[in-house]
mmCIF file of C-alpha atoms in Angstrom:
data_model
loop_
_atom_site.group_PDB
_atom_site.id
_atom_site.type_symbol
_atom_site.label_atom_id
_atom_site.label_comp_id
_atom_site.label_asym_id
_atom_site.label_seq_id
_atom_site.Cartn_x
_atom_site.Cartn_y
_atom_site.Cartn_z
ATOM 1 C CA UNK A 290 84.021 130.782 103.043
ATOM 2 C CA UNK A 291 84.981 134.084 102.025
ATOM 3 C CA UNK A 292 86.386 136.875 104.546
ATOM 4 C CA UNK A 293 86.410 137.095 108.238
ATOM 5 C CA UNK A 294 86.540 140.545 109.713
ATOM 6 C CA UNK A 295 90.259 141.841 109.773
ATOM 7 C CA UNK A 296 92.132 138.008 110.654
ATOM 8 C CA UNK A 297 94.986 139.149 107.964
ATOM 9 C CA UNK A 298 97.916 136.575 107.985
ATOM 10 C CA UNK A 299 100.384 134.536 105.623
ATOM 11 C CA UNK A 300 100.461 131.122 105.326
ATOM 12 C CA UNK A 301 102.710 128.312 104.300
ATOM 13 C CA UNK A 302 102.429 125.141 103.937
ATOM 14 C CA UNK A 303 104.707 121.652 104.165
ATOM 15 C CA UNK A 304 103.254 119.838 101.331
ATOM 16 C CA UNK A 305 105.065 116.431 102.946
ATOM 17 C CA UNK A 306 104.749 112.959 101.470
ATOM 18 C CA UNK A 307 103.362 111.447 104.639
ATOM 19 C CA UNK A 308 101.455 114.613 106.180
ATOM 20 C CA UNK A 309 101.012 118.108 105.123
ATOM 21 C CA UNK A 310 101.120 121.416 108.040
ATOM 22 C CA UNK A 311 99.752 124.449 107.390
ATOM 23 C CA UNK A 312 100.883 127.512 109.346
ATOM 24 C CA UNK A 313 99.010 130.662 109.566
ATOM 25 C CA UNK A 314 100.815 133.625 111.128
ATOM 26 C CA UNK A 315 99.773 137.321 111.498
ATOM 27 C CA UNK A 316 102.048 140.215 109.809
ATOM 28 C CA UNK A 317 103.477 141.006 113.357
ATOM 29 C CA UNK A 318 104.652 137.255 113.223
ATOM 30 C CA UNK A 319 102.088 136.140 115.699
ATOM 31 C CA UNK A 320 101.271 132.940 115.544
ATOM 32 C CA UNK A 321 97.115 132.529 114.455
ATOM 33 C CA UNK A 322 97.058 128.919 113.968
ATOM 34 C CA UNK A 323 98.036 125.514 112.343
ATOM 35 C CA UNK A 324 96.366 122.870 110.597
ATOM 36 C CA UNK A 325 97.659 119.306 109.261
ATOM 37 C CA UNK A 326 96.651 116.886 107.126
ATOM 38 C CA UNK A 327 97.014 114.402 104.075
ATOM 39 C CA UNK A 328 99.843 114.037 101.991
ATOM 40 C CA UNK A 329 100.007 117.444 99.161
ATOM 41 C CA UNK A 330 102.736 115.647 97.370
ATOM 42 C CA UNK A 331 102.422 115.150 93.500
ATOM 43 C CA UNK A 332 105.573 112.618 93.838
ATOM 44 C CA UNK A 333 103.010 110.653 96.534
ATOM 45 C CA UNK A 334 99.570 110.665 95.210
ATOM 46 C CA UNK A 335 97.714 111.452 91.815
ATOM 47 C CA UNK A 336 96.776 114.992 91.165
ATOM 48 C CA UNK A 337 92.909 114.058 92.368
ATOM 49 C CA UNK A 338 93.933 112.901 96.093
ATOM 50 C CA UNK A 339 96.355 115.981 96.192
ATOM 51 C CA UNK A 340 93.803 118.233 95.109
ATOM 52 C CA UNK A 341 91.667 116.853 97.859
ATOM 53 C CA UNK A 342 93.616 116.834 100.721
ATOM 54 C CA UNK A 343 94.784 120.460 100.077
ATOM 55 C CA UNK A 344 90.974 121.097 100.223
ATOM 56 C CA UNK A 345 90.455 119.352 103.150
ATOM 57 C CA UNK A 346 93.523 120.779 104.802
ATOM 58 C CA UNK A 347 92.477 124.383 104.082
ATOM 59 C CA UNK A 348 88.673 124.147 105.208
ATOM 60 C CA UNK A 349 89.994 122.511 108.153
ATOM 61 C CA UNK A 350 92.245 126.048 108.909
ATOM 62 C CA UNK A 351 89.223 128.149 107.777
ATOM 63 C CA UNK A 352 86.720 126.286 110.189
ATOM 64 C CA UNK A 353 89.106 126.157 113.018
ATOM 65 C CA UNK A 354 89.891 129.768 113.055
ATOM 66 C CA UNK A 355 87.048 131.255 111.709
ATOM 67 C CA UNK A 356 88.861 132.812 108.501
ATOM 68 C CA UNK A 357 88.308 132.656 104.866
ATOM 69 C CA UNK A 358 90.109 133.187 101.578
ATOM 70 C CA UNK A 359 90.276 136.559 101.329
ATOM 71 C CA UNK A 360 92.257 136.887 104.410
ATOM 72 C CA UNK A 361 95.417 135.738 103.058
ATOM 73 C CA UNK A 362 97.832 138.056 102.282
ATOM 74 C CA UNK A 363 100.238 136.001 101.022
ATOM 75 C CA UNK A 364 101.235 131.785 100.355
ATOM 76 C CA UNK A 365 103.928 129.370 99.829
ATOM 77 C CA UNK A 366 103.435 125.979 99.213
ATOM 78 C CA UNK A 367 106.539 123.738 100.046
ATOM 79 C CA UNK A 368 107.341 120.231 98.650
ATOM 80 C CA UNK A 369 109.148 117.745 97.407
ATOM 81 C CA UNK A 370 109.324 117.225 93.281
ATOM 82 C CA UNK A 371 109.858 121.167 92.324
ATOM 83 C CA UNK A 372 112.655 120.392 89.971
ATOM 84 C CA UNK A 373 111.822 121.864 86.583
ATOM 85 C CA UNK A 374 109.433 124.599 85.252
ATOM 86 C CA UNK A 375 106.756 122.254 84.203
ATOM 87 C CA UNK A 376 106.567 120.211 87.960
ATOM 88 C CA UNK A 377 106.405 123.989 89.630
ATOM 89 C CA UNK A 378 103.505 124.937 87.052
ATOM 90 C CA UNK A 379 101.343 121.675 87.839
ATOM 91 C CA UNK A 380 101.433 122.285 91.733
ATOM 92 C CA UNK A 381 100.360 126.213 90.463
ATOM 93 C CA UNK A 382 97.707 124.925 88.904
ATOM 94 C CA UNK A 383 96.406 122.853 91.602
ATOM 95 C CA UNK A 384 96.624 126.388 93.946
ATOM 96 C CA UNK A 385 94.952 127.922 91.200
ATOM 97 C CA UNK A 386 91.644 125.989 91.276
ATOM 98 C CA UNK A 387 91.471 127.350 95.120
ATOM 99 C CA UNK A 388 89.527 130.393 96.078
ATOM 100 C CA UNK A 389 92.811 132.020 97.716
ATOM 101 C CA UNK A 390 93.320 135.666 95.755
ATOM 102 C CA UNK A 391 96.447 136.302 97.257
ATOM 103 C CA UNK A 392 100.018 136.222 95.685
ATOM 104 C CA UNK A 393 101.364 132.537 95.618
ATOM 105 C CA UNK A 394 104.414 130.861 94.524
ATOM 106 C CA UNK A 395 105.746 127.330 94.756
ATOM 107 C CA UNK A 396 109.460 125.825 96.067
ATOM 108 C CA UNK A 397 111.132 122.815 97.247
ATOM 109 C CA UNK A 398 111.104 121.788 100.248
ATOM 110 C CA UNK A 399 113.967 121.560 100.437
ATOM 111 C CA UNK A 400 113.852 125.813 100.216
ATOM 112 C CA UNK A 401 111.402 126.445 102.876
ATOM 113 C CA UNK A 402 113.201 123.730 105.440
ATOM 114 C CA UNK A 403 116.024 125.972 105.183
ATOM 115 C CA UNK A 404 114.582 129.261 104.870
ATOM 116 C CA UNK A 405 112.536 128.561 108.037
ATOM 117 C CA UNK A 406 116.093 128.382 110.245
ATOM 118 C CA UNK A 407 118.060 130.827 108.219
ATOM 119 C CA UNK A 408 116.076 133.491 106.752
ATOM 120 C CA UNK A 409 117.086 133.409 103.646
ATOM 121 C CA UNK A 410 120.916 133.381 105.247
ATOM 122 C CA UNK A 411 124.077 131.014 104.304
ATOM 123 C CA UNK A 412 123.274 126.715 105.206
ATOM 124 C CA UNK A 413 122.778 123.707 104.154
ATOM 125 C CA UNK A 414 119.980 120.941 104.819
ATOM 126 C CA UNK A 415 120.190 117.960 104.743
ATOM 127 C CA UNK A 416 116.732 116.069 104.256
ATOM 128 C CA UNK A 417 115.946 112.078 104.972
ATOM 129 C CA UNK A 418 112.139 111.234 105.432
ATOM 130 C CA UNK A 419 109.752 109.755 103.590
ATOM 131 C CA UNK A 420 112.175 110.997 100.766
ATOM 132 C CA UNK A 421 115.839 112.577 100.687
ATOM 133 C CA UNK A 422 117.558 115.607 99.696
ATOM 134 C CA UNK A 423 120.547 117.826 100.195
ATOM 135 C CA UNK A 424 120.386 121.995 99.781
ATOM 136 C CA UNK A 425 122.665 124.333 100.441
ATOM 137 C CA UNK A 426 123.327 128.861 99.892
ATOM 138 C CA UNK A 427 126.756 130.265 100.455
ATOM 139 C CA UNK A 428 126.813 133.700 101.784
ATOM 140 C CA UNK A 429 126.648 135.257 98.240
ATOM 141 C CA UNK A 430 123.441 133.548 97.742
ATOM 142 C CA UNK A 431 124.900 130.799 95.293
ATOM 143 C CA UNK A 432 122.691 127.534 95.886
ATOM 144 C CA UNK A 433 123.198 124.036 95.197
ATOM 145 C CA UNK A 434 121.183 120.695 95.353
ATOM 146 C CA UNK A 435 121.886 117.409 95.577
ATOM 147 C CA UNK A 436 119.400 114.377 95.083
ATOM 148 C CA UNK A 437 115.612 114.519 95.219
ATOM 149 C CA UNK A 438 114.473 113.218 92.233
ATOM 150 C CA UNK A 439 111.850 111.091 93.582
ATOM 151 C CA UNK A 440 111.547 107.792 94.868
ATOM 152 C CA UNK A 441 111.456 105.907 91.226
ATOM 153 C CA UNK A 442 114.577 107.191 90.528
ATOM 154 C CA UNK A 443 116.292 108.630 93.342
ATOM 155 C CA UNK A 444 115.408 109.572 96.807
ATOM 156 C CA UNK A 445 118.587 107.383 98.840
ATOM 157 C CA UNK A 446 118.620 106.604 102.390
ATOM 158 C CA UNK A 447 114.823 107.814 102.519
ATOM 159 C CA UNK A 448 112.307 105.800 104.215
ATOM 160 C CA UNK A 449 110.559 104.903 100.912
ATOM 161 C CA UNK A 450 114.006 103.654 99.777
ATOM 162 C CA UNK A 451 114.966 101.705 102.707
ATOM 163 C CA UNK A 452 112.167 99.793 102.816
ATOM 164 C CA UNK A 453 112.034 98.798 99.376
ATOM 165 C CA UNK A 454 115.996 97.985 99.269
ATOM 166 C CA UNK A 455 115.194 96.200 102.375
ATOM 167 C CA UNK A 456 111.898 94.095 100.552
ATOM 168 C CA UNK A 457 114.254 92.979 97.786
ATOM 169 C CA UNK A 458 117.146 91.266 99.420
ATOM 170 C CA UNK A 459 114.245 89.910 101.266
ATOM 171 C CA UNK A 460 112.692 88.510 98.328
ATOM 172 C CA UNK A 461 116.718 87.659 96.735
ATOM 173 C CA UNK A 462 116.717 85.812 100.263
ATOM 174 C CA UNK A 463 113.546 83.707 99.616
ATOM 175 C CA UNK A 464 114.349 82.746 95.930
ATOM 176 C CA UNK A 465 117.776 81.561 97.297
ATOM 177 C CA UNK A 466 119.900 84.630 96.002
ATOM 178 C CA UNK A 467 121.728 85.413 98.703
ATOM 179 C CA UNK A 468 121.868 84.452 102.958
ATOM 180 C CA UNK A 469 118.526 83.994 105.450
ATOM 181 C CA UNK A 470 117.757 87.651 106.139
ATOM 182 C CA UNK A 471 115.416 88.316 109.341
ATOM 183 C CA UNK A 472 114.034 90.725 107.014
ATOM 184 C CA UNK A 473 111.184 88.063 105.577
ATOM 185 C CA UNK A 474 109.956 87.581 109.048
ATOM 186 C CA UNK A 475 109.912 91.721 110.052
ATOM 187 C CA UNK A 476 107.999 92.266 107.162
ATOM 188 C CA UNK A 477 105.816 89.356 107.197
ATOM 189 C CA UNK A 478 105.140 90.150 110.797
ATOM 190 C CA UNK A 479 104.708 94.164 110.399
ATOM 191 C CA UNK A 480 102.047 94.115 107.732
ATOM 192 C CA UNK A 481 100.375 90.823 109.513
ATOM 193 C CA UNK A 482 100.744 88.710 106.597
ATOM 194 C CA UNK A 483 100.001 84.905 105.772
ATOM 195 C CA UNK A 484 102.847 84.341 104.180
ATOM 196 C CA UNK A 485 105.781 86.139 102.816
ATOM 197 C CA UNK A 486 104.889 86.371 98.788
ATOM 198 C CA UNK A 487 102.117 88.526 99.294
ATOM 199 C CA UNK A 488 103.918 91.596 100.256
ATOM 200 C CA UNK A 489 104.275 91.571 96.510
ATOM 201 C CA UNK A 490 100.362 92.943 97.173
ATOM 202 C CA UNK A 491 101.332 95.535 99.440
ATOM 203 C CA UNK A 492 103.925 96.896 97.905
ATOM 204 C CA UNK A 493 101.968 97.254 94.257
ATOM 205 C CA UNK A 494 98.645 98.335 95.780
ATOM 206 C CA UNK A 495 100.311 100.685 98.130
ATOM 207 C CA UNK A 496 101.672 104.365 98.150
ATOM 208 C CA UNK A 497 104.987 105.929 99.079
ATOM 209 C CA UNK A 498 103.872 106.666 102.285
ATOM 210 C CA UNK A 499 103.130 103.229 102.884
ATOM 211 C CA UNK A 500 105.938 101.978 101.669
ATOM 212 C CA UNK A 501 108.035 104.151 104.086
ATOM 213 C CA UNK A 502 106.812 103.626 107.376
ATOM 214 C CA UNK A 503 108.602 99.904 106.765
ATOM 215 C CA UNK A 504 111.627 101.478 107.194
ATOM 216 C CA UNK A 505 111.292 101.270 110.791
ATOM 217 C CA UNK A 506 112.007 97.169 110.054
ATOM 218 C CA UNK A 507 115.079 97.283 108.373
ATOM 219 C CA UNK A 508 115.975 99.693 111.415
ATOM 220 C CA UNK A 509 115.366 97.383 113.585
ATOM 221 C CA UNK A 510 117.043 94.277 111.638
ATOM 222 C CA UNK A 511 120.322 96.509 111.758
ATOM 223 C CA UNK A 512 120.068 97.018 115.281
ATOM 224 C CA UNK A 513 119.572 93.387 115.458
ATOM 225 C CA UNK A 514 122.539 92.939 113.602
ATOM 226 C CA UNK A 515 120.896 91.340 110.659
ATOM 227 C CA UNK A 516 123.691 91.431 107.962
ATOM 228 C CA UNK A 517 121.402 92.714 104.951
ATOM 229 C CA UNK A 518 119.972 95.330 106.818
ATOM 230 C CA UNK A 519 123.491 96.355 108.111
ATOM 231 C CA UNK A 520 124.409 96.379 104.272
ATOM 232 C CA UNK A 521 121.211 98.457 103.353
ATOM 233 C CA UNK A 522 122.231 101.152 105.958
ATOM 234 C CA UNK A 523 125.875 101.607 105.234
ATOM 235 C CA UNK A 524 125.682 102.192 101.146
ATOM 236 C CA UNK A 525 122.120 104.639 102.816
ATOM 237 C CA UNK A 526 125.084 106.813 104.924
ATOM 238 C CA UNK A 527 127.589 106.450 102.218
ATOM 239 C CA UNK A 528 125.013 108.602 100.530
ATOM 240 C CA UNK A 529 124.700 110.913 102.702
ATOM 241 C CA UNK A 530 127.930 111.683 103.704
ATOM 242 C CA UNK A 531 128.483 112.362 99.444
ATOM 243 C CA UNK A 532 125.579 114.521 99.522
ATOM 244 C CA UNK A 533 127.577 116.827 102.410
ATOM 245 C CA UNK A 534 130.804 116.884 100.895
ATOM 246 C CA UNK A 535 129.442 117.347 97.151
ATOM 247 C CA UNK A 536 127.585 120.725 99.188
ATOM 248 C CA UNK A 537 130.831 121.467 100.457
ATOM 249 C CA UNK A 538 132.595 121.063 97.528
ATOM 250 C CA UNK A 539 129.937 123.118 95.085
ATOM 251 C CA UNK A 540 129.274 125.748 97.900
ATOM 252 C CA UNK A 541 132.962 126.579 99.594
ATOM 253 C CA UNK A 542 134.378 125.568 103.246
ATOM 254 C CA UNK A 543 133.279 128.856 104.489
ATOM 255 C CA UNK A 544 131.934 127.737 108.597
ATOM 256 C CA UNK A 545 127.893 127.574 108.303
ATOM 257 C CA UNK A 546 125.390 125.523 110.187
ATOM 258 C CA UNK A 547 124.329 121.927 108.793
ATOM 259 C CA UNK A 548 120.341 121.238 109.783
ATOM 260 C CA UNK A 549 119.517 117.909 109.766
ATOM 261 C CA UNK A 550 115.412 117.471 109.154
ATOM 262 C CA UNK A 551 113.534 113.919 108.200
ATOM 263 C CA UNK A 552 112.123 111.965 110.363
ATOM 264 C CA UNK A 553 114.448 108.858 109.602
ATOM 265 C CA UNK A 554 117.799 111.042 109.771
ATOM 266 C CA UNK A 555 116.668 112.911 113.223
ATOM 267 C CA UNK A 556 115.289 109.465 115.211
ATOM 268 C CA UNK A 557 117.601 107.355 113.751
ATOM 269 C CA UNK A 558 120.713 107.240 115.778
ATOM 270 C CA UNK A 559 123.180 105.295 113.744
ATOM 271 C CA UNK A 560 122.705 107.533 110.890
ATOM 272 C CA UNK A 561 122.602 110.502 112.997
ATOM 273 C CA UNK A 562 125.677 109.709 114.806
ATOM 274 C CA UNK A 563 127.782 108.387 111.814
ATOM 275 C CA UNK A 564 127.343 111.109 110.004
ATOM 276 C CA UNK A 565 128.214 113.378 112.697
ATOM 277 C CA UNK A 566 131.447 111.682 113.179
ATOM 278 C CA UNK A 567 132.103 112.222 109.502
ATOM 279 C CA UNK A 568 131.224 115.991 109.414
ATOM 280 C CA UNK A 569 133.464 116.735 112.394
ATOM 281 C CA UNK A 570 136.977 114.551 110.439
ATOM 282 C CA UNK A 571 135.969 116.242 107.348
ATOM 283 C CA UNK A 572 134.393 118.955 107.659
ATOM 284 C CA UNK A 573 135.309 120.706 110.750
ATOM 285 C CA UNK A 574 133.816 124.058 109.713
ATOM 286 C CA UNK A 575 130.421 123.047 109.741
ATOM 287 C CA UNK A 576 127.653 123.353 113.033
ATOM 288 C CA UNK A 577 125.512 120.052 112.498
ATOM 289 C CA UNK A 578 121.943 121.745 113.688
ATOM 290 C CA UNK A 579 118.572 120.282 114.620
ATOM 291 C CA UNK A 580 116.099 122.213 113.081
ATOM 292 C CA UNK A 581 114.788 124.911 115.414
ATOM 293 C CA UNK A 582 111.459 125.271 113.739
ATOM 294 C CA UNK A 583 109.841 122.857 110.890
ATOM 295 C CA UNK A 584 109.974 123.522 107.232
ATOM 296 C CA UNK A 585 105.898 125.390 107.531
ATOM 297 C CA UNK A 586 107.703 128.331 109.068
ATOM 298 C CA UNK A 587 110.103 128.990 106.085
ATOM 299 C CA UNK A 588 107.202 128.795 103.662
ATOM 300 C CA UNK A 589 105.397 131.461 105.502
ATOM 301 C CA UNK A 590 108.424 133.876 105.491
ATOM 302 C CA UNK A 591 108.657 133.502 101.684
ATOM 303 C CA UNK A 592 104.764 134.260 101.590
ATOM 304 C CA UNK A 593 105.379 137.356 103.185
ATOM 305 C CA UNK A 594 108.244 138.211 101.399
ATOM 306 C CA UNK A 595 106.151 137.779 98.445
ATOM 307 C CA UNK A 596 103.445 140.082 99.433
ATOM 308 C CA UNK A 597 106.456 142.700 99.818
ATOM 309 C CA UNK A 598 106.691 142.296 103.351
ATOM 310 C CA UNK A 599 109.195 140.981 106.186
ATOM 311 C CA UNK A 600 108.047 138.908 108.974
ATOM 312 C CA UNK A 601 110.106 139.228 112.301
ATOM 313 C CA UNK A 602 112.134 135.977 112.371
ATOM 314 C CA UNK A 603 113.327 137.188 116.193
ATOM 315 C CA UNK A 604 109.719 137.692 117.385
ATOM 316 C CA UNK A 605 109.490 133.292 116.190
ATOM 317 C CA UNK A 606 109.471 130.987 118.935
ATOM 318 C CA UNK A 607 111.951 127.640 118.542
ATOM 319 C CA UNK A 608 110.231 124.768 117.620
ATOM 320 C CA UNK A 609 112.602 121.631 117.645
ATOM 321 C CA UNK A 610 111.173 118.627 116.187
ATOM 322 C CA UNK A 611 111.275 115.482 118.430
#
């Protein structure tokens, strides 16, 4: 589909490891429209499936608003991974084999998570999802980062990483290794299997995404005071609480605001709360935030910054994630 009769607008998009959003917004910072779909992670899914859900999730825009190509002014694609010169230039190529014509540049996601609740001012972010990261800018624009490396790697107290710290003191526990964990029975139960062994299945069949959304059952073996999961969850926070004070430490004690973002760090309320309590002994200076609006809405700012033009951040409505 090429153009549509005048619908101008910038977009970004979230390229998350579970879903990616799309936001389309007009250069008066009117909202036009939103769109969401598969994961657009590289760290997630081969190049083909990314390459295919990007497609999918931009003819889904196009269709739903009536728009086409041409009409972009201006894009940022957001995600997790951007860490050296030759990651950023893969995800440019997959943008490249598009039709879009307009200027288009890649970040972390870190960036645009940020960006969307700052402008481009002094923060830090603090990231626990599907993966993990830390970010921060001072107020003379110095930035620093913290983790993200990927889930092979890296990627602690993520939901990728709890579950598979939680599937292998399962499996310790079923070879004899170490205590009865209720873990073997939340998993075994949670993916509906026969027996135990062949979550070896799921776990080498599946994705990242897959592999996260188990996180929810070493959550709820903590709450159930299961001692592995308690274990799991503690060195998770000890983790996260390094990644704030190695921000602090890198960035200066000058008072900012802390966003917290991720779905497992937002709904989870022992990590939410602990490290609350650990900000506010140690770090006094710093306003723990929810994010007012999602990561999509820094990536569009940056596309219109990159089309040499400012979007009205005051004119954008506040968008708390549940």
């Amino acid at each position: 589909m090429d153009g549509s009769g005048g619908m101008k607008h910038f977009i970004g998009i979230d390229g998350g490891g579970t879903h990616s959003r799309l936001l389309a917004v007009h250069p008066d910072g009117s909202l036009l429209g939103r769109a969401r779909g598969g994961s657009t992670n590289l760290e997630s899914n081969p190049a083909d499936v990314v390459m295919a859900n990007l497609n999918a999730l931009v003819a889904d825009f196009h269709r739903e608003y009536k728009t086409g190509f041409s009409d972009c002014l201006g894009l940022c694609f957001g995600t997790a991974g951007v860490d050296n010169q030759a990651t950023k230039r893969s995800v440019e190529e997959l943008l490249k084999k598009t039709d879009f014509t307009c200027p288009a540049m890649v970040v972390n996601d870190a960036n645009i998570a940020l960006h969307a609740n700052t402008g481009g001012g002094p923060g830090l972010m603090l990231i626990s999802g599907t993966g993990s990261i830390a970010y921060g800018v001072n107020a003379q624009g110095a930035e620093k980062r913290v983790g993200g490396y990927g889930f092979l790697v890296g990627d602690e107290c993520s939901g990728y990483w709890l579950a598979s710290r939680g599937i292998r003191e399962a499996l310790h526990a079923h070879d004899g290794l170490r205590a009865p964990t209720s873990l073997m029975e939340g998993f075994t139960a949670a993916l509906g299997l026969f027996e135990f062994e062949e979550i070896l299945d799921f776990v080498y069949k599946g994705n990242k995404a897959d592999m996260a959304q188990l996180s929810n059952v070493v959550a709820r073996a903590r709450d159930e005071g299961d001692a592995a999961a308690m274990e799991i969850f503690e060195e998770g926070l000890s983790y996260l609480r390094a990644c704030v004070d190695q921000l602090v430490s890198d960035l200066g004690s000058d008072p900012m605001p802390l966003f917290l973002g991720g779905g497992l760090l937002t709904n989870n309320e022992f990590l939410r709360q602990s490290l609350a309590q650990h900000v506010a002994r140690r770090h006094p200076q710093l306003d723990i935030r929810g994010m007012d609006r999602p990561a999509e809405w820094g990536a569009v700012v940056l596309a219109a910054k990159l089309a040499g033009h400012r979007l009205p951040m005051a004119a954008f409505p506040d968008e708390r994630e549940p």
